[in-house]
PDB file of C-alpha atoms in Angstrom:
ATOM      1  CA  MET A  23      69.208   7.314-120.200  1.00 58.00           C
ATOM      2  CA  ASP A  24      67.582   3.884-120.658  1.00 70.00           C
ATOM      3  CA  PHE A  25      66.762   2.090-117.316  1.00 72.00           C
ATOM      4  CA  LYS A  26      65.642  -1.040-119.026  1.00 78.00           C
ATOM      5  CA  LYS A  27      69.238  -2.355-119.887  1.00 81.00           C
ATOM      6  CA  PHE A  28      70.015  -1.894-116.480  1.00 82.00           C
ATOM      7  CA  LEU A  29      66.751  -3.592-115.376  1.00 83.00           C
ATOM      8  CA  PRO A  30      68.496  -7.439-115.389  1.00 85.00           C
ATOM      9  CA  TRP A  31      71.892  -6.366-113.910  1.00 87.00           C
ATOM     10  CA  ILE A  32      69.918  -4.798-111.133  1.00 85.00           C
ATOM     11  CA  ILE A  33      67.864  -7.543-110.162  1.00 87.00           C
ATOM     12  CA  ALA A  34      70.795  -9.961-110.822  1.00 90.00           C
ATOM     13  CA  ALA A  35      72.651  -7.887-107.999  1.00 90.00           C
ATOM     14  CA  VAL A  36      69.398  -7.758-105.239  1.00 90.00           C
ATOM     15  CA  VAL A  37      69.405 -11.952-105.859  1.00 91.00           C
ATOM     16  CA  ILE A  38      72.980 -11.890-105.371  1.00 92.00           C
ATOM     17  CA  PHE A  39      72.618  -9.693-102.629  1.00 91.00           C
ATOM     18  CA  GLY A  40      69.930 -11.295-101.029  1.00 91.00           C
ATOM     19  CA  GLY A  41      71.267 -14.858-101.467  1.00 90.00           C
ATOM     20  CA  TYR A  42      74.631 -14.266-100.099  1.00 90.00           C
ATOM     21  CA  SER A  43      72.510 -12.338 -96.654  1.00 91.00           C
ATOM     22  CA  TRP A  44      70.279 -15.657 -96.442  1.00 90.00           C
ATOM     23  CA  ILE A  45      73.190 -17.763 -96.606  1.00 89.00           C
ATOM     24  CA  LYS A  46      75.360 -15.607 -94.184  1.00 92.00           C
ATOM     25  CA  GLY A  47      72.399 -15.628 -92.038  1.00 92.00           C
ATOM     26  CA  ILE A  48      72.187 -19.453 -91.653  1.00 91.00           C
ATOM     27  CA  ASN A  49      75.826 -19.720 -90.917  1.00 93.00           C
ATOM     28  CA  ASN A  50      76.027 -16.794 -88.222  1.00 94.00           C
ATOM     29  CA  THR A  51      73.656 -18.190 -86.330  1.00 94.00           C
ATOM     30  CA  ALA A  52      74.800 -21.667 -86.468  1.00 94.00           C
ATOM     31  CA  VAL A  53      78.148 -20.256 -85.412  1.00 94.00           C
ATOM     32  CA  VAL A  54      76.007 -18.384 -81.965  1.00 96.00           C
ATOM     33  CA  TYR A  55      74.407 -21.417 -81.289  1.00 96.00           C
ATOM     34  CA  GLU A  56      77.396 -23.389 -81.427  1.00 95.00           C
ATOM     35  CA  GLN A  57      79.282 -21.085 -79.124  1.00 95.00           C
ATOM     36  CA  ASN A  58      76.286 -21.248 -76.889  1.00 96.00           C
ATOM     37  CA  ILE A  59      76.420 -25.089 -76.581  1.00 95.00           C
ATOM     38  CA  ASN A  60      80.649 -24.126 -76.100  1.00 94.00           C
ATOM     39  CA  GLU A  61      79.934 -22.007 -72.736  1.00 95.00           C
ATOM     40  CA  ALA A  62      77.578 -24.850 -72.192  1.00 95.00           C
ATOM     41  CA  TRP A  63      80.115 -27.762 -72.339  1.00 94.00           C
ATOM     42  CA  GLY A  64      82.475 -25.652 -70.204  1.00 94.00           C
ATOM     43  CA  ASN A  65      80.330 -24.479 -67.411  1.00 94.00           C
ATOM     44  CA  VAL A  66      79.448 -28.899 -67.584  1.00 94.00           C
ATOM     45  CA  GLN A  67      83.174 -29.505 -67.172  1.00 93.00           C
ATOM     46  CA  THR A  68      83.322 -26.880 -64.428  1.00 94.00           C
ATOM     47  CA  SER A  69      80.843 -28.967 -62.372  1.00 94.00           C
ATOM     48  CA  TYR A  70      82.541 -32.010 -62.787  1.00 93.00           C
ATOM     49  CA  GLN A  71      85.802 -30.206 -61.806  1.00 93.00           C
ATOM     50  CA  ARG A  72      84.332 -28.860 -58.443  1.00 93.00           C
ATOM     51  CA  ARG A  73      83.233 -32.823 -57.915  1.00 92.00           C
ATOM     52  CA  ASN A  74      86.767 -34.229 -58.715  1.00 90.00           C
ATOM     53  CA  ASP A  75      88.206 -31.416 -56.537  1.00 90.00           C
ATOM     54  CA  LEU A  76      86.095 -32.504 -53.590  1.00 90.00           C
ATOM     55  CA  ILE A  77      86.404 -36.189 -54.222  1.00 88.00           C
ATOM     56  CA  GLY A  78      90.200 -35.231 -52.937  1.00 86.00           C
ATOM     57  CA  ASN A  79      89.595 -33.596 -49.663  1.00 86.00           C
ATOM     58  CA  LEU A  80      86.874 -36.037 -48.838  1.00 86.00           C
ATOM     59  CA  VAL A  81      89.334 -39.087 -49.571  1.00 84.00           C
ATOM     60  CA  ASN A  82      91.728 -37.415 -47.308  1.00 83.00           C
ATOM     61  CA  THR A  83      89.281 -36.605 -44.747  1.00 81.00           C
ATOM     62  CA  VAL A  84      88.115 -40.427 -44.845  1.00 81.00           C
ATOM     63  CA  LYS A  85      91.364 -41.693 -44.641  1.00 77.00           C
ATOM     64  CA  GLY A  86      92.023 -40.502 -41.212  1.00 72.00           C
ATOM     65  CA  ALA A  87      89.681 -43.293 -39.954  1.00 67.00           C
ATOM     66  CA  ALA A  88      92.243 -45.305 -39.252  1.00 53.00           C
ATOM     67  CA  ASP A  89      90.473 -49.056 -40.425  1.00 63.00           C
ATOM     68  CA  PHE A  90      87.906 -47.974 -43.013  1.00 67.00           C
ATOM     69  CA  GLU A  91      87.981 -49.958 -46.281  1.00 74.00           C
ATOM     70  CA  LYS A  92      91.109 -49.118 -48.298  1.00 78.00           C
ATOM     71  CA  SER A  93      89.516 -50.897 -51.387  1.00 82.00           C
ATOM     72  CA  THR A  94      86.641 -48.559 -51.097  1.00 83.00           C
ATOM     73  CA  LEU A  95      88.827 -45.463 -51.307  1.00 83.00           C
ATOM     74  CA  THR A  96      90.728 -46.729 -54.329  1.00 85.00           C
ATOM     75  CA  ALA A  97      87.865 -47.087 -56.006  1.00 88.00           C
ATOM     76  CA  VAL A  98      86.913 -43.493 -55.884  1.00 88.00           C
ATOM     77  CA  ILE A  99      90.370 -42.326 -56.604  1.00 88.00           C
ATOM     78  CA  GLU A 100      90.532 -45.087 -59.926  1.00 91.00           C
ATOM     79  CA  ALA A 101      87.373 -43.671 -60.803  1.00 91.00           C
ATOM     80  CA  ARG A 102      87.972 -40.274 -60.486  1.00 90.00           C
ATOM     81  CA  ALA A 103      91.268 -41.021 -62.711  1.00 91.00           C
ATOM     82  CA  LYS A 104      89.399 -42.374 -65.343  1.00 90.00           C
ATOM     83  CA  ALA A 105      86.863 -39.654 -65.670  1.00 90.00           C
ATOM     84  CA  THR A 106      89.444 -36.608 -65.886  1.00 89.00           C
ATOM     85  CA  ALA A 107      91.596 -38.324 -68.318  1.00 89.00           C
ATOM     86  CA  VAL A 108      88.474 -38.134 -70.363  1.00 88.00           C
ATOM     87  CA  THR A 109      88.522 -35.023 -72.432  1.00 87.00           C
ATOM     88  CA  ILE A 110      86.170 -33.716 -75.238  1.00 88.00           C
ATOM     89  CA  ASP A 111      86.401 -30.827 -77.739  1.00 87.00           C
ATOM     90  CA  PRO A 112      83.000 -29.235 -77.563  1.00 85.00           C
ATOM     91  CA  LYS A 113      83.314 -28.459 -81.514  1.00 83.00           C
ATOM     92  CA  ASN A 114      83.829 -31.583 -82.203  1.00 85.00           C
ATOM     93  CA  ILE A 115      82.111 -33.646 -79.799  1.00 87.00           C
ATOM     94  CA  SER A 116      80.339 -37.452 -80.757  1.00 88.00           C
ATOM     95  CA  PRO A 117      77.412 -39.348 -79.561  1.00 89.00           C
ATOM     96  CA  GLU A 118      80.333 -42.031 -79.156  1.00 90.00           C
ATOM     97  CA  GLN A 119      82.435 -39.613 -76.768  1.00 90.00           C
ATOM     98  CA  LEU A 120      79.705 -38.194 -74.942  1.00 89.00           C
ATOM     99  CA  ILE A 121      78.779 -41.920 -74.077  1.00 89.00           C
ATOM    100  CA  GLN A 122      82.308 -42.373 -72.880  1.00 89.00           C
ATOM    101  CA  PHE A 123      82.205 -39.367 -70.869  1.00 91.00           C
ATOM    102  CA  ASN A 124      79.107 -40.466 -69.517  1.00 89.00           C
ATOM    103  CA  GLN A 125      80.586 -43.916 -68.327  1.00 89.00           C
ATOM    104  CA  ALA A 126      83.360 -42.394 -66.643  1.00 91.00           C
ATOM    105  CA  GLN A 127      81.456 -39.757 -64.254  1.00 91.00           C
ATOM    106  CA  SER A 128      79.075 -42.705 -63.870  1.00 90.00           C
ATOM    107  CA  GLY A 129      82.036 -44.714 -62.270  1.00 90.00           C
ATOM    108  CA  VAL A 130      82.732 -41.850 -60.180  1.00 91.00           C
ATOM    109  CA  SER A 131      78.981 -41.512 -59.061  1.00 90.00           C
ATOM    110  CA  SER A 132      78.808 -45.014 -58.626  1.00 89.00           C
ATOM    111  CA  SER A 133      81.697 -45.281 -56.340  1.00 89.00           C
ATOM    112  CA  LEU A 134      81.487 -42.138 -54.178  1.00 88.00           C
ATOM    113  CA  SER A 135      77.931 -43.530 -53.633  1.00 87.00           C
ATOM    114  CA  ARG A 136      79.735 -46.957 -52.047  1.00 86.00           C
ATOM    115  CA  LEU A 137      81.953 -44.343 -50.104  1.00 86.00           C
ATOM    116  CA  LEU A 138      79.569 -42.296 -48.207  1.00 83.00           C
ATOM    117  CA  VAL A 139      77.384 -45.912 -47.666  1.00 83.00           C
ATOM    118  CA  SER A 140      80.399 -47.512 -46.023  1.00 82.00           C
ATOM    119  CA  VAL A 141      80.952 -44.115 -43.501  1.00 80.00           C
ATOM    120  CA  GLU A 142      77.516 -45.140 -41.986  1.00 79.00           C
ATOM    121  CA  LYS A 143      79.630 -47.949 -40.050  1.00 79.00           C
ATOM    122  CA  TYR A 144      81.979 -44.799 -38.505  1.00 78.00           C
ATOM    123  CA  PRO A 145      80.373 -42.733 -36.074  1.00 78.00           C
ATOM    124  CA  ASP A 146      83.318 -40.475 -35.663  1.00 77.00           C
ATOM    125  CA  LEU A 147      83.313 -39.756 -39.409  1.00 76.00           C
ATOM    126  CA  LYS A 148      79.888 -39.392 -39.475  1.00 74.00           C
ATOM    127  CA  ALA A 149      80.242 -36.505 -36.757  1.00 76.00           C
ATOM    128  CA  ASN A 150      82.950 -34.528 -38.494  1.00 80.00           C
ATOM    129  CA  GLU A 151      82.670 -31.524 -39.248  1.00 82.00           C
ATOM    130  CA  ASN A 152      84.919 -31.733 -42.057  1.00 82.00           C
ATOM    131  CA  PHE A 153      83.084 -34.532 -43.547  1.00 84.00           C
ATOM    132  CA  LEU A 154      79.985 -33.553 -42.864  1.00 85.00           C
ATOM    133  CA  LYS A 155      80.743 -29.984 -44.954  1.00 88.00           C
ATOM    134  CA  LEU A 156      82.367 -31.928 -47.742  1.00 86.00           C
ATOM    135  CA  GLN A 157      79.570 -34.027 -47.760  1.00 87.00           C
ATOM    136  CA  ASP A 158      76.905 -31.042 -48.210  1.00 90.00           C
ATOM    137  CA  GLU A 159      79.141 -29.462 -50.464  1.00 91.00           C
ATOM    138  CA  LEU A 160      79.131 -32.762 -52.829  1.00 90.00           C
ATOM    139  CA  ALA A 161      75.159 -32.838 -52.331  1.00 90.00           C
ATOM    140  CA  SER A 162      75.010 -29.106 -53.697  1.00 92.00           C
ATOM    141  CA  THR A 163      77.584 -30.183 -56.259  1.00 93.00           C
ATOM    142  CA  GLU A 164      75.751 -33.286 -57.852  1.00 92.00           C
ATOM    143  CA  ASN A 165      72.787 -30.635 -58.335  1.00 93.00           C
ATOM    144  CA  GLN A 166      75.098 -28.524 -60.268  1.00 94.00           C
ATOM    145  CA  ILE A 167      75.657 -31.185 -62.443  1.00 94.00           C
ATOM    146  CA  LEU A 168      72.800 -31.766 -63.167  1.00 93.00           C
ATOM    147  CA  THR A 169      71.909 -28.421 -64.149  1.00 95.00           C
ATOM    148  CA  SER A 170      74.650 -27.829 -66.132  1.00 95.00           C
ATOM    149  CA  ARG A 171      73.898 -30.759 -68.155  1.00 94.00           C
ATOM    150  CA  THR A 172      70.137 -29.647 -68.457  1.00 95.00           C
ATOM    151  CA  ARG A 173      71.226 -26.222 -70.079  1.00 96.00           C
ATOM    152  CA  PHE A 174      73.660 -27.796 -72.393  1.00 96.00           C
ATOM    153  CA  ASN A 175      70.956 -29.914 -73.748  1.00 96.00           C
ATOM    154  CA  GLU A 176      69.061 -26.452 -74.080  1.00 96.00           C
ATOM    155  CA  ALA A 177      71.898 -25.040 -75.995  1.00 96.00           C
ATOM    156  CA  VAL A 178      72.285 -28.053 -78.342  1.00 96.00           C
ATOM    157  CA  LYS A 179      68.547 -28.256 -78.852  1.00 96.00           C
ATOM    158  CA  PRO A 180      67.956 -24.734 -81.329  1.00 97.00           C
ATOM    159  CA  TYR A 181      71.503 -25.537 -83.152  1.00 96.00           C
ATOM    160  CA  ASN A 182      70.535 -29.355 -83.820  1.00 95.00           C
ATOM    161  CA  SER A 183      66.996 -27.486 -84.989  1.00 96.00           C
ATOM    162  CA  HIS A 184      69.062 -24.732 -87.106  1.00 95.00           C
ATOM    163  CA  ILE A 185      71.592 -27.024 -89.001  1.00 94.00           C
ATOM    164  CA  LYS A 186      68.694 -29.878 -89.590  1.00 94.00           C
ATOM    165  CA  THR A 187      65.785 -27.251 -90.631  1.00 93.00           C
ATOM    166  CA  PHE A 188      65.150 -27.381 -94.612  1.00 91.00           C
ATOM    167  CA  PRO A 189      66.840 -25.228 -96.228  1.00 90.00           C
ATOM    168  CA  ASN A 190      69.569 -25.153 -93.830  1.00 91.00           C
ATOM    169  CA  SER A 191      70.319 -28.656 -93.716  1.00 90.00           C
ATOM    170  CA  LEU A 192      71.724 -27.973 -97.741  1.00 89.00           C
ATOM    171  CA  PHE A 193      74.469 -25.150 -96.176  1.00 88.00           C
ATOM    172  CA  ALA A 194      75.127 -26.361 -92.860  1.00 88.00           C
ATOM    173  CA  GLY A 195      76.878 -29.284 -93.645  1.00 86.00           C
ATOM    174  CA  ALA A 196      78.719 -27.364 -96.799  1.00 85.00           C
ATOM    175  CA  PHE A 197      80.153 -24.711 -93.732  1.00 87.00           C
ATOM    176  CA  GLY A 198      81.214 -27.628 -91.017  1.00 89.00           C
ATOM    177  CA  PHE A 199      78.103 -28.137 -88.653  1.00 92.00           C
ATOM    178  CA  LYS A 200      77.212 -30.828 -87.650  1.00 92.00           C
ATOM    179  CA  GLU A 201      74.634 -31.980 -85.138  1.00 93.00           C
ATOM    180  CA  LYS A 202      75.476 -32.175 -81.258  1.00 94.00           C
ATOM    181  CA  PRO A 203      74.547 -34.886 -78.982  1.00 93.00           C
ATOM    182  CA  TYR A 204      72.048 -34.773 -76.023  1.00 93.00           C
ATOM    183  CA  PHE A 205      73.218 -35.851 -72.808  1.00 89.00           C
ATOM    184  CA  GLU A 206      71.158 -39.043 -71.667  1.00 85.00           C
ATOM    185  CA  ALA A 207      70.498 -40.842 -68.881  1.00 73.00           C
ATOM    186  CA  THR A 208      73.138 -43.881 -68.022  1.00 67.00           C
ATOM    187  CA  VAL A 209      72.457 -47.170 -69.441  1.00 60.00           C
ATOM    188  CA  GLY A 210      69.952 -48.954 -65.917  1.00 56.00           C
ATOM    189  CA  ALA A 211      69.023 -45.281 -64.901  1.00 53.00           C
ATOM    190  CA  ASP A 212      65.485 -46.189 -65.633  1.00 51.00           C
ATOM    191  CA  LYS A 213      65.552 -49.038 -62.998  1.00 54.00           C
ATOM    192  CA  PRO A 214      64.672 -48.530 -59.360  1.00 50.00           C
ATOM    193  CA  VAL A 215      67.311 -48.347 -56.959  1.00 42.00           C
ATOM    194  CA  GLU A 216      67.702 -51.295 -54.471  1.00 49.00           C
ATOM    195  CA  VAL A 217      68.026 -50.285 -51.011  1.00 38.00           C
ATOM    196  CA  LYS A 218      69.507 -52.440 -48.396  1.00 42.00           C
ATOM    197  CA  PHE A 219      69.510 -52.246 -44.573  1.00 32.00           C
TER     198      PHE A 219
END
């Protein structure tokens, strides 16, 4: 049997199989990284959902203080409604969507801060056990949100690196993989907070 006449076929088969395996590896690795991003995004949403649930309880507790500023409560409720209206599909997340999501969540944080500052004028409310417990849970939830956002960014980094490095970048776009945005600080977060007494 003459192997020389089959040698080009064998080489072609090895090259085709090697190329297929290599391209499959690019795709499958990107899929795994993208699933990690989806999971991390789910955790971000869960943390924000926990905060939204706590806000409802907090608002109801604060409403019990008869002369509490209604405009402050309304601002919190409206900010919460705006934040829950912003939904994002992590598979198609864009920088613009993430900015919109951040702005909505920043509005909640801002109105919540004003609510907690105005509570200082109400000694009965400050001493309310339910209110104190909710305040502690909110502080804990804010830490969870920070952790979830950090883990989301940590999941985005290897994915973006994988699809942007050459030669993966040649095939990633053809497979539909696009760069994902990172969570960034909200506008003005770099300025010192002004505290008034």
